[in-house]
Amino acid sequence: AFAKKMMMALNERELNNRPVHRYVELANVGHCPNHEAPQAVGNTVTRWITARDRNKESLTLVDRDGIIVQEPWGEVEMREVGLDEA
């Protein structure tokens, strides 16, 4: 809930100073995703770092239908949440 509120607050900033931000939801993960699902987090960070174009419209961190990442303990479903869902 906090992350969604933060995303909405960031979106309300001035258009000229607005950073590109994304909210990626990880199912089956608690409050420390980098420890609980390191492969899923690594996948998202790698896509962000290696993105050639980081403008608001073209940056995609998770495929449209979401993806499932296999962690040693089980599956993690990842999806990008849009402002209309926040």
Short mmCIF file of N, CA, C and O in Angstrom, two decimals:
data_model
loop_
_atom_site.label_atom_id
_atom_site.label_comp_id
_atom_site.label_asym_id
_atom_site.label_seq_id
_atom_site.Cartn_x
_atom_site.Cartn_y
_atom_site.Cartn_z
N ALA A 1 0.83 -1.18 0.00
CA ALA A 1 0.00 0.00 0.00
C ALA A 1 0.88 1.26 0.00
O ALA A 1 0.58 2.22 -0.69
N PHE A 2 1.95 1.25 0.77
CA PHE A 2 2.84 2.41 0.83
C PHE A 2 3.47 2.70 -0.53
O PHE A 2 3.53 3.85 -0.97
N ALA A 3 3.94 1.65 -1.20
CA ALA A 3 4.60 1.84 -2.50
C ALA A 3 3.63 2.41 -3.53
O ALA A 3 4.01 3.25 -4.34
N LYS A 4 2.39 1.97 -3.51
CA LYS A 4 1.41 2.50 -4.45
C LYS A 4 1.15 3.98 -4.17
O LYS A 4 1.04 4.79 -5.09
N LYS A 5 1.07 4.36 -2.89
CA LYS A 5 0.87 5.77 -2.54
C LYS A 5 2.07 6.60 -2.97
O LYS A 5 1.93 7.73 -3.44
N MET A 6 3.26 6.05 -2.83
CA MET A 6 4.46 6.76 -3.25
C MET A 6 4.46 6.95 -4.76
O MET A 6 4.80 8.03 -5.26
N MET A 7 4.06 5.94 -5.51
CA MET A 7 4.03 6.05 -6.96
C MET A 7 3.04 7.13 -7.38
O MET A 7 3.33 7.93 -8.26
N MET A 8 1.90 7.20 -6.73
CA MET A 8 0.91 8.22 -7.07
C MET A 8 1.43 9.62 -6.73
O MET A 8 1.24 10.56 -7.50
N ALA A 9 2.13 9.75 -5.60
CA ALA A 9 2.69 11.05 -5.22
C ALA A 9 3.77 11.49 -6.21
O ALA A 9 3.84 12.66 -6.58
N LEU A 10 4.62 10.57 -6.63
CA LEU A 10 5.65 10.90 -7.61
C LEU A 10 5.02 11.35 -8.92
O LEU A 10 5.53 12.26 -9.59
N ASN A 11 3.93 10.75 -9.30
CA ASN A 11 3.27 11.08 -10.55
C ASN A 11 2.65 12.48 -10.52
O ASN A 11 2.46 13.10 -11.56
N GLU A 12 2.36 13.00 -9.34
CA GLU A 12 1.75 14.32 -9.21
C GLU A 12 2.76 15.46 -9.26
O GLU A 12 2.38 16.63 -9.31
N ARG A 13 4.05 15.16 -9.27
CA ARG A 13 5.08 16.21 -9.33
C ARG A 13 5.01 16.94 -10.67
O ARG A 13 4.40 16.48 -11.62
N GLU A 14 5.69 18.07 -10.73
CA GLU A 14 5.74 18.84 -11.97
C GLU A 14 6.21 17.97 -13.13
O GLU A 14 7.11 17.16 -12.98
N LEU A 15 5.60 18.18 -14.28
CA LEU A 15 5.94 17.38 -15.45
C LEU A 15 7.40 17.51 -15.83
O LEU A 15 8.03 16.55 -16.24
N ASN A 16 7.98 18.71 -15.73
CA ASN A 16 9.36 18.91 -16.15
C ASN A 16 10.36 18.21 -15.25
O ASN A 16 11.45 17.85 -15.67
N ASN A 17 10.03 18.04 -13.99
CA ASN A 17 10.96 17.44 -13.03
C ASN A 17 10.59 16.00 -12.69
O ASN A 17 11.17 15.43 -11.79
N ARG A 18 9.62 15.45 -13.37
CA ARG A 18 9.13 14.12 -13.02
C ARG A 18 10.11 13.04 -13.44
O ARG A 18 10.46 12.90 -14.61
N PRO A 19 10.56 12.24 -12.51
CA PRO A 19 11.42 11.11 -12.87
C PRO A 19 10.57 9.98 -13.46
O PRO A 19 9.36 9.94 -13.27
N VAL A 20 11.22 9.12 -14.18
CA VAL A 20 10.53 7.94 -14.67
C VAL A 20 10.53 6.92 -13.53
O VAL A 20 11.57 6.60 -12.98
N HIS A 21 9.37 6.46 -13.15
CA HIS A 21 9.27 5.51 -12.07
C HIS A 21 8.31 4.39 -12.44
O HIS A 21 7.43 4.57 -13.27
N ARG A 22 8.51 3.26 -11.86
CA ARG A 22 7.66 2.09 -12.09
C ARG A 22 7.40 1.41 -10.76
O ARG A 22 8.23 1.44 -9.85
N TYR A 23 6.24 0.77 -10.65
CA TYR A 23 5.90 -0.03 -9.49
C TYR A 23 5.79 -1.48 -9.95
O TYR A 23 4.95 -1.81 -10.77
N VAL A 24 6.69 -2.31 -9.47
CA VAL A 24 6.70 -3.72 -9.84
C VAL A 24 6.26 -4.52 -8.61
O VAL A 24 6.86 -4.42 -7.55
N GLU A 25 5.20 -5.28 -8.78
CA GLU A 25 4.65 -6.08 -7.69
C GLU A 25 5.19 -7.50 -7.78
O GLU A 25 5.19 -8.11 -8.85
N LEU A 26 5.66 -8.02 -6.65
CA LEU A 26 6.15 -9.39 -6.57
C LEU A 26 5.22 -10.18 -5.65
O LEU A 26 5.11 -9.87 -4.46
N ALA A 27 4.53 -11.18 -6.19
CA ALA A 27 3.64 -12.01 -5.38
C ALA A 27 4.46 -13.06 -4.63
O ALA A 27 5.49 -13.51 -5.11
N ASN A 28 4.01 -13.44 -3.45
CA ASN A 28 4.67 -14.45 -2.62
C ASN A 28 5.96 -13.95 -1.99
O ASN A 28 6.82 -14.75 -1.62
N VAL A 29 6.13 -12.64 -1.90
CA VAL A 29 7.36 -12.08 -1.33
C VAL A 29 6.97 -11.11 -0.22
O VAL A 29 6.02 -10.36 -0.35
N GLY A 30 7.73 -11.12 0.86
CA GLY A 30 7.44 -10.26 2.00
C GLY A 30 8.10 -8.90 1.89
O GLY A 30 8.31 -8.36 0.81
N HIS A 31 8.50 -8.36 3.04
CA HIS A 31 9.00 -6.99 3.12
C HIS A 31 10.46 -6.84 2.68
O HIS A 31 10.97 -5.74 2.61
N CYS A 32 11.15 -7.91 2.40
CA CYS A 32 12.56 -7.84 2.03
C CYS A 32 12.80 -8.63 0.72
O CYS A 32 13.44 -9.67 0.73
N PRO A 33 12.29 -8.12 -0.39
CA PRO A 33 12.32 -8.89 -1.64
C PRO A 33 13.72 -9.21 -2.14
O PRO A 33 13.92 -10.26 -2.74
N ASN A 34 14.69 -8.34 -1.90
CA ASN A 34 16.04 -8.63 -2.40
C ASN A 34 16.65 -9.84 -1.71
O ASN A 34 17.54 -10.48 -2.26
N HIS A 35 16.18 -10.20 -0.52
CA HIS A 35 16.66 -11.40 0.16
C HIS A 35 15.78 -12.61 -0.14
O HIS A 35 16.27 -13.73 -0.26
N GLU A 36 14.48 -12.39 -0.24
CA GLU A 36 13.54 -13.49 -0.44
C GLU A 36 13.45 -13.93 -1.90
O GLU A 36 13.18 -15.11 -2.17
N ALA A 37 13.64 -13.01 -2.82
CA ALA A 37 13.53 -13.33 -4.25
C ALA A 37 14.63 -12.62 -5.04
O ALA A 37 14.36 -11.77 -5.88
N PRO A 38 15.88 -12.98 -4.78
CA PRO A 38 16.98 -12.26 -5.42
C PRO A 38 16.99 -12.37 -6.94
O PRO A 38 17.40 -11.42 -7.62
N GLN A 39 16.56 -13.48 -7.49
CA GLN A 39 16.55 -13.62 -8.95
C GLN A 39 15.49 -12.72 -9.57
O GLN A 39 15.72 -12.10 -10.62
N ALA A 40 14.34 -12.61 -8.94
CA ALA A 40 13.28 -11.74 -9.46
C ALA A 40 13.70 -10.28 -9.39
O ALA A 40 13.54 -9.52 -10.35
N VAL A 41 14.25 -9.86 -8.26
CA VAL A 41 14.71 -8.49 -8.11
C VAL A 41 15.86 -8.21 -9.09
O VAL A 41 15.89 -7.17 -9.75
N GLY A 42 16.78 -9.14 -9.19
CA GLY A 42 17.90 -8.98 -10.12
C GLY A 42 17.44 -8.85 -11.56
O GLY A 42 17.98 -8.05 -12.33
N ASN A 43 16.42 -9.61 -11.93
CA ASN A 43 15.86 -9.54 -13.28
C ASN A 43 15.35 -8.13 -13.55
O ASN A 43 15.63 -7.54 -14.60
N THR A 44 14.62 -7.56 -12.61
CA THR A 44 14.05 -6.22 -12.78
C THR A 44 15.13 -5.15 -12.82
O THR A 44 15.12 -4.27 -13.69
N VAL A 45 16.08 -5.22 -11.91
CA VAL A 45 17.16 -4.23 -11.88
C VAL A 45 18.00 -4.31 -13.15
O VAL A 45 18.37 -3.28 -13.72
N THR A 46 18.28 -5.51 -13.62
CA THR A 46 19.06 -5.67 -14.85
C THR A 46 18.34 -5.05 -16.04
O THR A 46 18.96 -4.37 -16.86
N ARG A 47 17.02 -5.27 -16.14
CA ARG A 47 16.27 -4.67 -17.25
C ARG A 47 16.30 -3.15 -17.17
O ARG A 47 16.38 -2.46 -18.19
N TRP A 48 16.26 -2.59 -15.96
CA TRP A 48 16.30 -1.14 -15.79
C TRP A 48 17.67 -0.58 -16.18
O TRP A 48 17.79 0.40 -16.90
N ILE A 49 18.73 -1.24 -15.71
CA ILE A 49 20.09 -0.76 -15.97
C ILE A 49 20.44 -0.86 -17.45
O ILE A 49 21.10 0.01 -18.00
N THR A 50 20.02 -1.94 -18.10
CA THR A 50 20.40 -2.16 -19.49
C THR A 50 19.43 -1.53 -20.50
O THR A 50 19.65 -1.63 -21.70
N ALA A 51 18.38 -0.85 -20.03
CA ALA A 51 17.42 -0.23 -20.94
C ALA A 51 18.11 0.85 -21.76
O ALA A 51 18.79 1.71 -21.21
N ARG A 52 17.95 0.79 -23.05
CA ARG A 52 18.55 1.81 -23.93
C ARG A 52 17.78 3.12 -23.85
O ARG A 52 18.34 4.19 -23.93
N ASP A 53 16.47 3.03 -23.74
CA ASP A 53 15.63 4.22 -23.72
C ASP A 53 14.83 4.20 -22.42
O ASP A 53 14.02 3.32 -22.20
N ARG A 54 15.07 5.17 -21.57
CA ARG A 54 14.40 5.20 -20.27
C ARG A 54 13.31 6.26 -20.20
O ARG A 54 12.99 6.75 -19.14
N ASN A 55 12.73 6.63 -21.34
CA ASN A 55 11.67 7.62 -21.24
C ASN A 55 10.39 6.96 -20.73
O ASN A 55 10.23 5.75 -20.75
N LYS A 56 9.49 7.77 -20.25
CA LYS A 56 8.31 7.28 -19.55
C LYS A 56 7.47 6.29 -20.36
O LYS A 56 7.00 5.29 -19.83
N GLU A 57 7.31 6.53 -21.64
CA GLU A 57 6.44 5.68 -22.44
C GLU A 57 7.08 4.34 -22.82
O GLU A 57 6.39 3.35 -22.97
N SER A 58 8.38 4.32 -22.99
CA SER A 58 9.00 3.10 -23.53
C SER A 58 9.64 2.19 -22.50
O SER A 58 9.91 1.03 -22.80
N LEU A 59 9.88 2.67 -21.29
CA LEU A 59 10.54 1.83 -20.29
C LEU A 59 9.58 0.75 -19.77
O LEU A 59 8.52 1.06 -19.26
N THR A 60 9.95 -0.50 -19.94
CA THR A 60 9.16 -1.63 -19.45
C THR A 60 10.09 -2.54 -18.67
O THR A 60 11.08 -3.03 -19.20
N LEU A 61 9.76 -2.78 -17.43
CA LEU A 61 10.59 -3.63 -16.58
C LEU A 61 10.08 -5.06 -16.51
O LEU A 61 10.83 -5.98 -16.25
N VAL A 62 8.79 -5.24 -16.73
CA VAL A 62 8.18 -6.56 -16.72
C VAL A 62 7.29 -6.66 -17.95
O VAL A 62 6.57 -5.71 -18.27
N ASP A 63 7.33 -7.78 -18.63
CA ASP A 63 6.50 -7.96 -19.82
C ASP A 63 5.03 -7.72 -19.50
O ASP A 63 4.59 -7.89 -18.36
N ARG A 64 4.27 -7.34 -20.49
CA ARG A 64 2.87 -6.94 -20.32
C ARG A 64 2.05 -7.94 -19.52
O ARG A 64 1.25 -7.56 -18.67
N ASP A 65 2.22 -9.21 -19.77
CA ASP A 65 1.42 -10.24 -19.09
C ASP A 65 2.04 -10.66 -17.76
O ASP A 65 1.52 -11.55 -17.10
N GLY A 66 3.15 -10.04 -17.38
CA GLY A 66 3.84 -10.44 -16.17
C GLY A 66 4.77 -11.61 -16.46
O GLY A 66 4.72 -12.20 -17.55
N ILE A 67 5.62 -11.93 -15.52
CA ILE A 67 6.51 -13.07 -15.69
C ILE A 67 6.57 -13.85 -14.38
O ILE A 67 6.25 -13.33 -13.31
N ILE A 68 6.95 -15.09 -14.49
CA ILE A 68 7.14 -15.94 -13.31
C ILE A 68 8.62 -16.28 -13.25
O ILE A 68 9.20 -16.76 -14.21
N VAL A 69 9.21 -16.01 -12.09
CA VAL A 69 10.63 -16.30 -11.86
C VAL A 69 10.71 -17.43 -10.85
O VAL A 69 10.04 -17.41 -9.82
N GLN A 70 11.52 -18.42 -11.16
CA GLN A 70 11.69 -19.56 -10.27
C GLN A 70 12.80 -19.27 -9.27
O GLN A 70 13.95 -19.09 -9.65
N GLU A 71 12.44 -19.21 -8.01
CA GLU A 71 13.41 -19.06 -6.93
C GLU A 71 13.63 -20.44 -6.31
O GLU A 71 12.84 -21.35 -6.56
N PRO A 72 14.68 -20.64 -5.54
CA PRO A 72 14.93 -21.96 -4.94
C PRO A 72 13.76 -22.50 -4.11
O PRO A 72 13.53 -23.69 -4.05
N TRP A 73 12.99 -21.62 -3.51
CA TRP A 73 11.88 -22.03 -2.64
C TRP A 73 10.54 -22.09 -3.35
O TRP A 73 9.56 -22.58 -2.82
N GLY A 74 10.44 -21.55 -4.58
CA GLY A 74 9.16 -21.56 -5.31
C GLY A 74 9.10 -20.47 -6.36
O GLY A 74 10.10 -19.83 -6.69
N GLU A 75 7.90 -20.26 -6.88
CA GLU A 75 7.70 -19.29 -7.96
C GLU A 75 7.32 -17.92 -7.42
O GLU A 75 6.60 -17.80 -6.44
N VAL A 76 7.82 -16.89 -8.12
CA VAL A 76 7.47 -15.50 -7.81
C VAL A 76 6.85 -14.91 -9.07
O VAL A 76 7.46 -14.90 -10.13
N GLU A 77 5.63 -14.44 -8.94
CA GLU A 77 4.97 -13.78 -10.07
C GLU A 77 5.24 -12.29 -9.98
O GLU A 77 5.06 -11.67 -8.94
N MET A 78 5.72 -11.73 -11.10
CA MET A 78 6.03 -10.30 -11.16
C MET A 78 5.13 -9.63 -12.18
O MET A 78 4.86 -10.19 -13.23
N ARG A 79 4.69 -8.43 -11.84
CA ARG A 79 3.90 -7.64 -12.80
C ARG A 79 4.11 -6.17 -12.51
O ARG A 79 4.36 -5.78 -11.38
N GLU A 80 4.01 -5.38 -13.56
CA GLU A 80 4.12 -3.94 -13.43
C GLU A 80 2.72 -3.39 -13.18
O GLU A 80 1.78 -3.73 -13.89
N VAL A 81 2.57 -2.56 -12.16
CA VAL A 81 1.28 -2.00 -11.80
C VAL A 81 1.20 -0.58 -12.34
O VAL A 81 2.09 0.23 -12.11
N GLY A 82 0.13 -0.30 -13.06
CA GLY A 82 -0.06 1.03 -13.63
C GLY A 82 -0.77 1.95 -12.67
O GLY A 82 -1.34 1.54 -11.66
N LEU A 83 -0.76 3.24 -12.98
CA LEU A 83 -1.43 4.23 -12.14
C LEU A 83 -2.92 3.96 -12.01
O LEU A 83 -3.51 4.23 -10.97
N ASP A 84 -3.52 3.41 -13.04
CA ASP A 84 -4.94 3.13 -12.99
C ASP A 84 -5.29 2.02 -11.99
O ASP A 84 -6.41 1.88 -11.56
N GLU A 85 -4.29 1.23 -11.61
CA GLU A 85 -4.50 0.15 -10.64
C GLU A 85 -4.10 0.54 -9.23
O GLU A 85 -4.36 -0.18 -8.28
N ALA A 86 -3.38 1.65 -9.10
CA ALA A 86 -2.81 2.03 -7.79
C ALA A 86 -3.87 2.48 -6.82
O ALA A 86 -4.94 2.83 -7.12
#
